[in-house]
Coordinates of C-alpha atoms and ligand atoms in Angstrom, one line a residue:
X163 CA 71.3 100.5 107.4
X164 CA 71.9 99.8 103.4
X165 CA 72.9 96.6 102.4
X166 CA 76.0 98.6 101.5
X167 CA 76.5 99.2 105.1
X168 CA 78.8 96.9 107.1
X169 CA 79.6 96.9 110.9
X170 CA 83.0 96.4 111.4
X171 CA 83.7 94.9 115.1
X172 CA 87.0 95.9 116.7
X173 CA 89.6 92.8 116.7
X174 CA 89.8 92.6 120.9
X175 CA 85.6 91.8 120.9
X176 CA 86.8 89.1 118.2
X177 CA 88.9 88.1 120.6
X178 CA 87.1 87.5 123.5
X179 CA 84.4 86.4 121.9
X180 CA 81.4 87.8 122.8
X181 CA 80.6 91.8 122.3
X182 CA 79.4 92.2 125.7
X183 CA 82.7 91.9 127.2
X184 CA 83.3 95.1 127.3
X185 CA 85.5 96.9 124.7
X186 CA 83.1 96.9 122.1
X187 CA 84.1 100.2 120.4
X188 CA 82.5 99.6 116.4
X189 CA 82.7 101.6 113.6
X190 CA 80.0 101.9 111.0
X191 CA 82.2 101.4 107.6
X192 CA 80.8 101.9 104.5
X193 CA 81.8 99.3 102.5
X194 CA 83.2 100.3 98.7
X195 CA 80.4 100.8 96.9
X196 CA 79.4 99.8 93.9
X197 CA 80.5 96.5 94.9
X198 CA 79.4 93.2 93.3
X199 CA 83.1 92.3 93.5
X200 CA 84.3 89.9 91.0
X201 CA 86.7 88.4 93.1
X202 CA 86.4 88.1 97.0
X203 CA 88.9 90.9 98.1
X204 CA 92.4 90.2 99.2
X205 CA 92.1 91.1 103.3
X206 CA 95.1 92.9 105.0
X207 CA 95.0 94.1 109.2
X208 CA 97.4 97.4 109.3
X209 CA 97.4 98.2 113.5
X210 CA 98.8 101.6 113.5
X211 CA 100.6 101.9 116.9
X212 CA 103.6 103.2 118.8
X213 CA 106.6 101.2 117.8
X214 CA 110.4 101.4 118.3
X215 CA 112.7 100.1 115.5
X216 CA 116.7 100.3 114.4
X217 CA 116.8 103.0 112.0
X218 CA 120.0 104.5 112.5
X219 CA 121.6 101.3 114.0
X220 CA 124.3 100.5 116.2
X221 CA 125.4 101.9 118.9
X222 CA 122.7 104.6 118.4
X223 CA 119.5 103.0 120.7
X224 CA 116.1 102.5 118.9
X225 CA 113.9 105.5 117.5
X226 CA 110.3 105.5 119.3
X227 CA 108.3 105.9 115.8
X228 CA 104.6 105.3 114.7
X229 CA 104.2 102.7 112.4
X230 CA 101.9 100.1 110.9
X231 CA 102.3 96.2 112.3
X232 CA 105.4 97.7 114.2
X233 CA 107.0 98.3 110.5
X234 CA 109.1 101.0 109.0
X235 CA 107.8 101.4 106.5
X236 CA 104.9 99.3 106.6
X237 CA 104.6 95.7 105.1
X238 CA 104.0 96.2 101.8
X239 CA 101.3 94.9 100.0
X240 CA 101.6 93.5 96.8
X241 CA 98.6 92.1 94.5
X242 CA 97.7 92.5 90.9
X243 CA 96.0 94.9 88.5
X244 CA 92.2 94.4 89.1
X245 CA 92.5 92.8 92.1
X246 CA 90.1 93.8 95.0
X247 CA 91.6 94.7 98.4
X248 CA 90.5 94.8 102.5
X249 CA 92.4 96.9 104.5
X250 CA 91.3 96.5 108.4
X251 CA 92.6 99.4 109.9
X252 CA 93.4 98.9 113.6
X253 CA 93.8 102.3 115.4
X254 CA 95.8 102.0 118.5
X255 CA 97.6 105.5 118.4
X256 CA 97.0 108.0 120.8
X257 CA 94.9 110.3 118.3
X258 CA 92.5 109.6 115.6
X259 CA 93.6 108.4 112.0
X260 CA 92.8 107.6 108.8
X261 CA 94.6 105.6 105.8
X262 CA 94.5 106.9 102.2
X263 CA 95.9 105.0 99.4
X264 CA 98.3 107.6 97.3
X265 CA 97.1 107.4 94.0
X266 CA 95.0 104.6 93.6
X267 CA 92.1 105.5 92.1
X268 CA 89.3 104.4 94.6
X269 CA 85.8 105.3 95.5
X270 CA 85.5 108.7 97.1
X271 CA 84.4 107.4 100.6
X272 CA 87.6 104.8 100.7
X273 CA 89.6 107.9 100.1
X274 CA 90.7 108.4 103.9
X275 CA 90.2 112.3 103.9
X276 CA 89.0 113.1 107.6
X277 CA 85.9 115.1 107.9
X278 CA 85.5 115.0 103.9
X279 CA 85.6 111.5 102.6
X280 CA 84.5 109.7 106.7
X281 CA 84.8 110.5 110.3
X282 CA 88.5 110.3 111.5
X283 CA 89.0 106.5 113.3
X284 CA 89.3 107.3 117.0
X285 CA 91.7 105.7 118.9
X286 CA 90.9 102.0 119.6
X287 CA 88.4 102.0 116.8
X288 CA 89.2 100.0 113.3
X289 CA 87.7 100.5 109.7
X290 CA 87.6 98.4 106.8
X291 CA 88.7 100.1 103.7
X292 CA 87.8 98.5 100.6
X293 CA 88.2 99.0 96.8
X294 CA 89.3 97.5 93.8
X295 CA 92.4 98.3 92.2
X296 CA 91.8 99.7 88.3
X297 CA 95.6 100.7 87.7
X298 CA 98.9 98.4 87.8
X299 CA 101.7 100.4 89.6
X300 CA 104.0 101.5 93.0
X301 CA 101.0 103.2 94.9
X302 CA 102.2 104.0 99.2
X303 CA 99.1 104.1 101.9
X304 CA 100.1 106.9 104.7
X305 CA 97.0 108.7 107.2
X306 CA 95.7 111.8 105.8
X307 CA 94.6 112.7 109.4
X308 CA 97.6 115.2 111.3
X309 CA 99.7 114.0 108.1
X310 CA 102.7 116.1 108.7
X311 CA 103.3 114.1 112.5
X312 CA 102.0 111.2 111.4
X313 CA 103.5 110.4 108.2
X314 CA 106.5 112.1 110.0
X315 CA 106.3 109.6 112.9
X316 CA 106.7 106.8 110.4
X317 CA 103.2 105.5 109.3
X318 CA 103.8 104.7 105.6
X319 CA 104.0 101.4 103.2
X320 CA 104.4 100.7 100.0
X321 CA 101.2 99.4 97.5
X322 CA 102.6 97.7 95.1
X323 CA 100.3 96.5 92.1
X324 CA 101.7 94.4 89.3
X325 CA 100.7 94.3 85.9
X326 CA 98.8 91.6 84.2
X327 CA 102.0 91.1 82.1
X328 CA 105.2 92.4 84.5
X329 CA 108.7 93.2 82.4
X330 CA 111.5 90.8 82.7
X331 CA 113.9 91.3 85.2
X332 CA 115.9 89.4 87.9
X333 CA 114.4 91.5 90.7
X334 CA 111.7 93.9 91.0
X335 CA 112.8 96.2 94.2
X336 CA 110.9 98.6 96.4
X337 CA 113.2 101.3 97.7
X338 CA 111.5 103.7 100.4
X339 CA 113.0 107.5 101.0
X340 CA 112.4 108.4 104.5
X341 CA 113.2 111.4 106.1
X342 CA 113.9 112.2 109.8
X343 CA 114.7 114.8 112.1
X344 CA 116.6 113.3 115.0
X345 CA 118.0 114.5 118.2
X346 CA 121.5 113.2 119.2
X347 CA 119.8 110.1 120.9
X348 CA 118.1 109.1 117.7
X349 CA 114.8 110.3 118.8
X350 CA 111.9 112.0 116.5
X351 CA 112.6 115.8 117.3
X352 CA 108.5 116.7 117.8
X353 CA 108.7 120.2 116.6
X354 CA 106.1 119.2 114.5
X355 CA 104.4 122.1 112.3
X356 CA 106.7 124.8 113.4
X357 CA 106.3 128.4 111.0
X358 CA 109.5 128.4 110.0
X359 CA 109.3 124.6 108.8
X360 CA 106.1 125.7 107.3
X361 CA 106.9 129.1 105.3
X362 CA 109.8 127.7 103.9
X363 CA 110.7 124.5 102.7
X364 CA 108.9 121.9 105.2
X365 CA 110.2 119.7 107.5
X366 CA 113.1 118.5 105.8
X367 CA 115.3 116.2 108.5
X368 CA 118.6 115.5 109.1
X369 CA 118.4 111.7 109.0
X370 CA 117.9 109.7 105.5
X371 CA 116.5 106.6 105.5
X372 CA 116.4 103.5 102.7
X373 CA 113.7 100.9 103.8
X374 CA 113.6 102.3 107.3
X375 CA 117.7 102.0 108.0
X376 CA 120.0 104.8 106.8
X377 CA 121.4 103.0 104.2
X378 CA 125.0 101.9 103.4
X379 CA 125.8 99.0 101.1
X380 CA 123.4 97.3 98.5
X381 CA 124.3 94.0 97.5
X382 CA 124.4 93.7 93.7
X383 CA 125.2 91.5 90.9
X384 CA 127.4 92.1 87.5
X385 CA 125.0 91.6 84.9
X386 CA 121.6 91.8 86.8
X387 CA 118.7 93.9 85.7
X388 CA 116.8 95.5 88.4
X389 CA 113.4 97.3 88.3
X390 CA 113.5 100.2 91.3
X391 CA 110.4 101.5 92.2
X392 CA 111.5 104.4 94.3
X393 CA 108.7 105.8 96.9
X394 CA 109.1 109.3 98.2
X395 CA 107.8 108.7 101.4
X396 CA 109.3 111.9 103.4
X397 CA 107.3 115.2 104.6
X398 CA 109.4 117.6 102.5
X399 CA 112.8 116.6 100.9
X400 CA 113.2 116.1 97.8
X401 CA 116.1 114.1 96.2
X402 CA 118.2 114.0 93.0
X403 CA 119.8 110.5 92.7
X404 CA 122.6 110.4 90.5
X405 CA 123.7 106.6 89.5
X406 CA 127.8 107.3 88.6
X407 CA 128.5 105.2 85.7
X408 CA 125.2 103.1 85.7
X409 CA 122.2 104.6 82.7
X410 CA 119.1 103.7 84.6
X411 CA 115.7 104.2 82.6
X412 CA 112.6 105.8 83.9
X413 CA 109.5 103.4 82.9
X414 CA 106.6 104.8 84.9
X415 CA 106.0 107.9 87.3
X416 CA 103.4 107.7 90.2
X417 CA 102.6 104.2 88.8
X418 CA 101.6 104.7 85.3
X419 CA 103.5 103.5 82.4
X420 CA 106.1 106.2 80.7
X421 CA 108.1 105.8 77.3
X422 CA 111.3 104.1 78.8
X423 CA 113.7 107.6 78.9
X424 CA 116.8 108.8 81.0
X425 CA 116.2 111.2 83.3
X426 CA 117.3 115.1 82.4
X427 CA 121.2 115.2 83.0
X428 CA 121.3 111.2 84.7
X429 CA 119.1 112.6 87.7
X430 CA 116.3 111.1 89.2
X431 CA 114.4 114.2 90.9
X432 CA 111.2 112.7 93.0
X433 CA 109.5 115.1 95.3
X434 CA 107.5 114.1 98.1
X435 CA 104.8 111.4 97.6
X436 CA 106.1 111.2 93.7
X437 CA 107.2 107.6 92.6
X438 CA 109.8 106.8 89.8
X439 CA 110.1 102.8 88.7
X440 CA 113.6 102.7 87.2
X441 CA 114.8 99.9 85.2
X442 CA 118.4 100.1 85.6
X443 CA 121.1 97.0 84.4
X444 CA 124.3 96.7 86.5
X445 CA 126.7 97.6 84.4
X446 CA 129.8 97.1 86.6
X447 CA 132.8 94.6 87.0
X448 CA 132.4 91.6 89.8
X449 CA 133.9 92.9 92.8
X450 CA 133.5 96.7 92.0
X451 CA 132.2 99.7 94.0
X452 CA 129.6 102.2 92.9
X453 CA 128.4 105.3 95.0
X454 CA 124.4 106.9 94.5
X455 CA 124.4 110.0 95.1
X456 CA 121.8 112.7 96.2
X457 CA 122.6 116.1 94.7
X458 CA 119.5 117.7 95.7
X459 CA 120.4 120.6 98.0
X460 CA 123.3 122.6 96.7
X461 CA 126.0 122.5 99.5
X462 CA 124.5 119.4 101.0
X463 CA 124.8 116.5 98.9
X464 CA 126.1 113.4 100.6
X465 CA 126.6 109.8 99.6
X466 CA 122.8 107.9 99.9
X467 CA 124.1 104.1 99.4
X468 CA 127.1 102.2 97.6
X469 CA 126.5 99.4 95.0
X470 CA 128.9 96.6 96.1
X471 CA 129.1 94.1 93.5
X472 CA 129.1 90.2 94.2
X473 CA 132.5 88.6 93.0
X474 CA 130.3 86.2 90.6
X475 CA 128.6 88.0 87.9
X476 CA 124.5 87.0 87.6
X477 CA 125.2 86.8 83.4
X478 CA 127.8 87.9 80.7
X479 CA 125.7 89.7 78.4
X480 CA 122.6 92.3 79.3
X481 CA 119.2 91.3 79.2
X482 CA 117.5 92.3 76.2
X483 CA 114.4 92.0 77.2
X484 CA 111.9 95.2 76.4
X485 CA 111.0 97.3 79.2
X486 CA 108.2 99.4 78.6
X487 CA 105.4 98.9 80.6
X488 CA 101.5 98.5 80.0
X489 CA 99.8 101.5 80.0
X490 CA 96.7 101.6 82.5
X491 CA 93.2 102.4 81.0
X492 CA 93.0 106.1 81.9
X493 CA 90.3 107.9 80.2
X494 CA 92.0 110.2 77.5
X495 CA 91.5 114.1 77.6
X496 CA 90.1 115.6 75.1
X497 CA 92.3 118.7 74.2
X498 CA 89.7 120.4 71.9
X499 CA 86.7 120.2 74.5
X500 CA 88.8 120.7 77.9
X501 CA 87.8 124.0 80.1
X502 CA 90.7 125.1 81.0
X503 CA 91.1 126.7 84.9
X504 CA 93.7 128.8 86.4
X505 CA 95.4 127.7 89.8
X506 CA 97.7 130.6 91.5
X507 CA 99.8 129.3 94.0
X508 CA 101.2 131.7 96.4
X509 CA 102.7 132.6 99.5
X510 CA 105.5 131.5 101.9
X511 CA 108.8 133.1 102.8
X512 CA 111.3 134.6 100.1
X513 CA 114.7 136.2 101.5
X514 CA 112.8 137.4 104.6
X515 CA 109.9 139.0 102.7
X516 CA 106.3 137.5 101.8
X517 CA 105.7 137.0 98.6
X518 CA 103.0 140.1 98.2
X519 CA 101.6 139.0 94.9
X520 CA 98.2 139.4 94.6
X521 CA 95.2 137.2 96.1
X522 CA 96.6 136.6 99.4
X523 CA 93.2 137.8 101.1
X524 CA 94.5 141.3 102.0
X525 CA 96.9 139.9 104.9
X526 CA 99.7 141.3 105.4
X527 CA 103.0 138.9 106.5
X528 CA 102.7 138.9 110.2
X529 CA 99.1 138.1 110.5
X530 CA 99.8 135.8 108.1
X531 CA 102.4 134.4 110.3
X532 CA 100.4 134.8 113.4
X533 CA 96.8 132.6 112.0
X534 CA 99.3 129.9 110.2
X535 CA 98.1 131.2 107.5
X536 CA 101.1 130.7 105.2
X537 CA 100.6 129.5 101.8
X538 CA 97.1 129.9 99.1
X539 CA 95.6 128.4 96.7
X540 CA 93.6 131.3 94.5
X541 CA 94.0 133.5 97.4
X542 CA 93.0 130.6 100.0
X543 CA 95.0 129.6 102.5
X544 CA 93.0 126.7 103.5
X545 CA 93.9 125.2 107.3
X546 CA 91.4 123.3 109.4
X547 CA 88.5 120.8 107.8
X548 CA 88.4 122.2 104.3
X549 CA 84.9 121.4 103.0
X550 CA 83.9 124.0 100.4
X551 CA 85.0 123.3 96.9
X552 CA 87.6 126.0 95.0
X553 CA 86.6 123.9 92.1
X554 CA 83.4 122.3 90.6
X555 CA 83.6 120.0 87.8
X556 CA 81.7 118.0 85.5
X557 CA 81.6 114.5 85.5
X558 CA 82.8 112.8 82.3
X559 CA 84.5 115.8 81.2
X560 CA 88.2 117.2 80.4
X561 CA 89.9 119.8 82.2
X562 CA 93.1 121.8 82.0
X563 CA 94.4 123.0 85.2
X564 CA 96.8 125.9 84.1
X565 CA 99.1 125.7 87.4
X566 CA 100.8 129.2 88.5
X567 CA 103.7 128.5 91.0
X568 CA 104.3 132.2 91.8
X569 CA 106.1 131.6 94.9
X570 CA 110.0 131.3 95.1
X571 CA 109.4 127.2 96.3
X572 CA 109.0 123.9 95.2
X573 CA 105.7 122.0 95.6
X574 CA 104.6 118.5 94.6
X575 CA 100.9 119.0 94.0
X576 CA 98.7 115.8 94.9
X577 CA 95.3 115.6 93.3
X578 CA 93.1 112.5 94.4
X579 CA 91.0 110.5 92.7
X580 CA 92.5 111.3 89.6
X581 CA 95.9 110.9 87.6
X582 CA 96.1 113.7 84.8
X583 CA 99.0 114.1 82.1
X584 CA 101.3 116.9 82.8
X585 CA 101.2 118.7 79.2
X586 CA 103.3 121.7 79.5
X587 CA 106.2 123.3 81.7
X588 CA 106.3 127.0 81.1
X589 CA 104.8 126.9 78.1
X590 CA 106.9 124.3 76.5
X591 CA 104.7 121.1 75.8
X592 CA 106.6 118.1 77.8
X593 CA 107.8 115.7 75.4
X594 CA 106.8 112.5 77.4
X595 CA 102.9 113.7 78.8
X596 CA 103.1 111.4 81.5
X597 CA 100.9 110.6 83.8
X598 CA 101.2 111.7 87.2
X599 CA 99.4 111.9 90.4
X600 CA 101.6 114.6 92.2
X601 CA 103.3 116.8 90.1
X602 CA 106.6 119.0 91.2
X603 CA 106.5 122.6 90.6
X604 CA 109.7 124.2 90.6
X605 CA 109.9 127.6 91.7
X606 CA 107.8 130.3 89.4
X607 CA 107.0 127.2 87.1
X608 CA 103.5 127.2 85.5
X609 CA 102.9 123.7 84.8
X610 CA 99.5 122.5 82.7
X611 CA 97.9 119.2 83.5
X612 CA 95.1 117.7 81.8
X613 CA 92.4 114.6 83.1
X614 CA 89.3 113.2 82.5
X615 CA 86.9 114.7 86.0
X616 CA 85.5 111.1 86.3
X617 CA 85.5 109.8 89.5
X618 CA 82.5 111.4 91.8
X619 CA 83.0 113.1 94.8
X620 CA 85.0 115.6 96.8
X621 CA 88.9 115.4 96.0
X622 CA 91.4 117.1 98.0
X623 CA 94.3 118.7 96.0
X624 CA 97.2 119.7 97.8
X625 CA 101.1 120.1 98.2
X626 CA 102.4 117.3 99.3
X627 CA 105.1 118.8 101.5
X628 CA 103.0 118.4 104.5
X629 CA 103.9 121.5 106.6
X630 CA 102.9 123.3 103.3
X631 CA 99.3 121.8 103.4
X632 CA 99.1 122.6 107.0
X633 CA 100.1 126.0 106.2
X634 CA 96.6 126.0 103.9
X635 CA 98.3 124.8 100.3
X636 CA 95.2 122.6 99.7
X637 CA 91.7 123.0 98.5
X638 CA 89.0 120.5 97.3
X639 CA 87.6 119.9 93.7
X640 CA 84.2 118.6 93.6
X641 CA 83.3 116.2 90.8
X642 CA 79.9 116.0 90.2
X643 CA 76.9 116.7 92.3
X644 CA 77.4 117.0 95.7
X645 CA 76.6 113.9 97.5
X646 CA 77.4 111.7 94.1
X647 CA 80.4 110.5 95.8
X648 CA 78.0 107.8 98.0
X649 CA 76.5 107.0 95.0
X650 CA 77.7 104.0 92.9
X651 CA 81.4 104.5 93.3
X652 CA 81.9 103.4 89.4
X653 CA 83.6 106.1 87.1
X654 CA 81.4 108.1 85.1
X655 CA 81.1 108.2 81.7
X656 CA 83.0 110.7 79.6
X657 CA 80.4 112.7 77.7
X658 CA 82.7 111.8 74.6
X659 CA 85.2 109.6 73.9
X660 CA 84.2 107.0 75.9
X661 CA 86.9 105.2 78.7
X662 CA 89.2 102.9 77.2
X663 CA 89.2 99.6 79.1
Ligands
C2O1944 CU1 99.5 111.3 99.8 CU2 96.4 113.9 100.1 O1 97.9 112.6 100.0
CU1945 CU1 104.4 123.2 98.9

């Protein structure tokens, strides 16, 4: 065993005291290397378990769910920029599990990719994930093991990292989108990964959820300025939150600092996975009534939650307080040197017919159908343990990932380990560059993204509507020599340009 090695005892032995009392089920963890921590690491126990809670309410009886210390969505946890975290995972579900950590930029073995990144956590087992926390920003933790029921089931929680030097405002809000398909007794419907869920849009429910509860009234004040960090957290839907009167600002996307902007036409589109921190002032009279909306689905947009304004306004005048946040210490692409890759995406229904665009590995639709074979990535439709690379890249250097969505779909595509600007939208070079960890693709979009390959190891990249990715809409990208990922954990250096800290 390397000193990196740790053994990681499961709580009950704690418990009783003495390993020989029987459960003494132990998990080798390998501690987050390249650790001579700074700071001892903030510790956290997340026991994922069977759990009932209230999410529609009364009369409706309590949903049987699967959640994290009994919590829908999980306890957040909420440190700062730089910060080191433990996160004791406690399996007590009735399958194995992992945790990954949406966006944060960790070491490649605290990654929580079964089979890729460490063995799946068997039921009863724990592990000990450990890292520290390079980028300030609203980060969520959900299993990458059997995502689509799991994540589905309720396992999710927000990571919430603040700055060194937060913005001003009277309060700083987490606001988790859930999704659920519910049968008339408000239980989780457990057609889990059916084809048609998968070759078209995903599981998309029947049941929205705000913070676990279907929302209805949110207690506001005239004058106050509120910073909402909006989480994503469903398999498949996608909203479009309109705001009525009220001009909120985007300030970041999946965590990283924007330039303060509306959103296109006042609506805040966020895919699955995506987050979007608003900063938005309450604009209204003391007393007063304002509806959000979701216009996503044409045909099917419904009320989401009313603002109902306190009869004692919070302050006469708005804050004027600037709102743009501190950007996080990415390493920069480098336009001129990037190698620039093509990404096809294809597959999936369209009005009854396949998509029969190229690459699709000579399938036709119904075997296609029959292996679950559904969606591909450069004529891959990955499903199972995907270990073999579709991409290999350099450490230290830029890449441009030309992104082809040639199916008649949306997909947010995740890619770990990594945020990367989004440059370009059909050719038209976005105006903001932000940096994203999952990007939406709107159907037949081509979408450009640029990054610095510089954290080692073997990244999944993958839509993040969940029965997509189990349809095989996910690959892995190899940074670096294979079996680097163990090595010291640390970025790599840029071959130019060096990483701005
Ligand atoms: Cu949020 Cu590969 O996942
Ligand atoms: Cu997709």
């Amino acid at each position: 065993m390397s000193a990196f090695d740790r053994l990681i005892i499961d709580r009950r032995s704690l418990l009783l005291g003495s390993t020989s009392a029987g459960i003494t089920a132990v998990t080798l963890a390998r501690a987050a290397p390249g650790a001579s921590p700074a700071a001892p690491a903030k510790s956290f126990l997340r026991t994922a378990a069977p759990a009932r809670v209230p999410l529609v309410g009364q009369p409706h009886p309590d949903t049987n769910v699967w959640a994290y210390e009994a919590l829908v969505p999980g306890p957040e946890i909420r440190v700062r920029r730089g910060d080191r975290i433990r996160v004791t995972v406690e399996n007590r579900l009735p399958e194995e599990t992992t945790v990954h950590w949406h966006g944060v930029r960790v070491p490649n073995a605290m990654d929580g990719v079964p089979h890729l990144t460490q063995p799946p956590i068997a039921p009863g087992e724990t592990f000990a994930y450990e890292f520290d926390l390079p980028d300030a920003g609203t980060y969520w933790y959900h299993p990458h093991q059997h995502s689509s029921a799991q994540v589905g089931r309720g396992l999710y929680g927000p990571l919430i990292i603040e700055e060194s030097h937060p913005i001003q405002v009277d309060r700083d809000l987490v606001w988790v989108l859930g999704d659920w398909r519910l049968l008339d007794d408000a239980q989780i419907s457990d057609d889990f990964d059916n084809r048609h869920d998968m070759a078209h849009n995903g599981r998309v429910g029947n049941t929205v959820t705000l913070n676990g509860k279907v929302p209805d009234t949110f207690s506001v004040r005239s004058g106050e300025r509120l910073r909402l960090r909006l989480i994503n957290a469903a398999n498949a839907r996608m909203f479009a939150l309109e705001f009525a009167e009220h001009r909120p600002l985007i300030v970041a996307y999946d965590g990283h600092a924007v330039t303060p902007h509306e959103p296109d036409g006042g609506r805040v589109v966020i895919g699955p996975a995506m987050r979007i921190d608003l900063v938005i002032d309450m604009t209204g009279k003391p007393g007063g009534r304002s509806m959000i909306t979701d216009r996503f689905y044409r045909g099917l947009e419904y009320r989401f939650v009313d603002l109902v304004y306190d009869t004692v306004p919070l302050r006469q005048r708005l804050l004027d307080a600037p709102i743009e946040l501190e950007p996080n210490a990415v390493p920069e692409p480098d336009m001129r040197s990037a190698e620039r890759h093509e990404v096809t995406f294809n597959g999936g229904m369209m009005g009854g017919m396949m998509s029969n665009r190229g690459g699709m590995g000579g399938m036709n639709m119904m075997e296609m159908m029959h292996s679950g074979k559904i969606w591909f990535i450069n004529g891959v439709a990955a499903t199972g343990h995907v270990l073999d690379p579709m991409l290999k890249l350099q450490c230290g250097r830029s890449y441009v990932l030309a992104l082809n969505n040639e199916t008649a779909w949306h997909h947010p595509i995740h890619l770990h380990g990594h945020c990367f600007r989004v440059i370009s939208r059909n050719g038209i070079p976005t105006r903001y560059r932000e940096w994203q960890d999952t990007v939406l693709m709107s159907p037949r979009e081509k979408v450009e993204i640029a990054f610095v390959a510089d954290n080692p190891g073997d990244w999944m990249f993958h839509c993040h509507i969940l029965e997509h990715q189990a349809g095989g809409m996910m690959g892995v990208i190899r940074v670096g020599e294979p079996g680097s990922s163990g090595g010291t954990g640390l970025f790599c250096k840029p071959g130019q340009g060096g990483i701005r800290l």
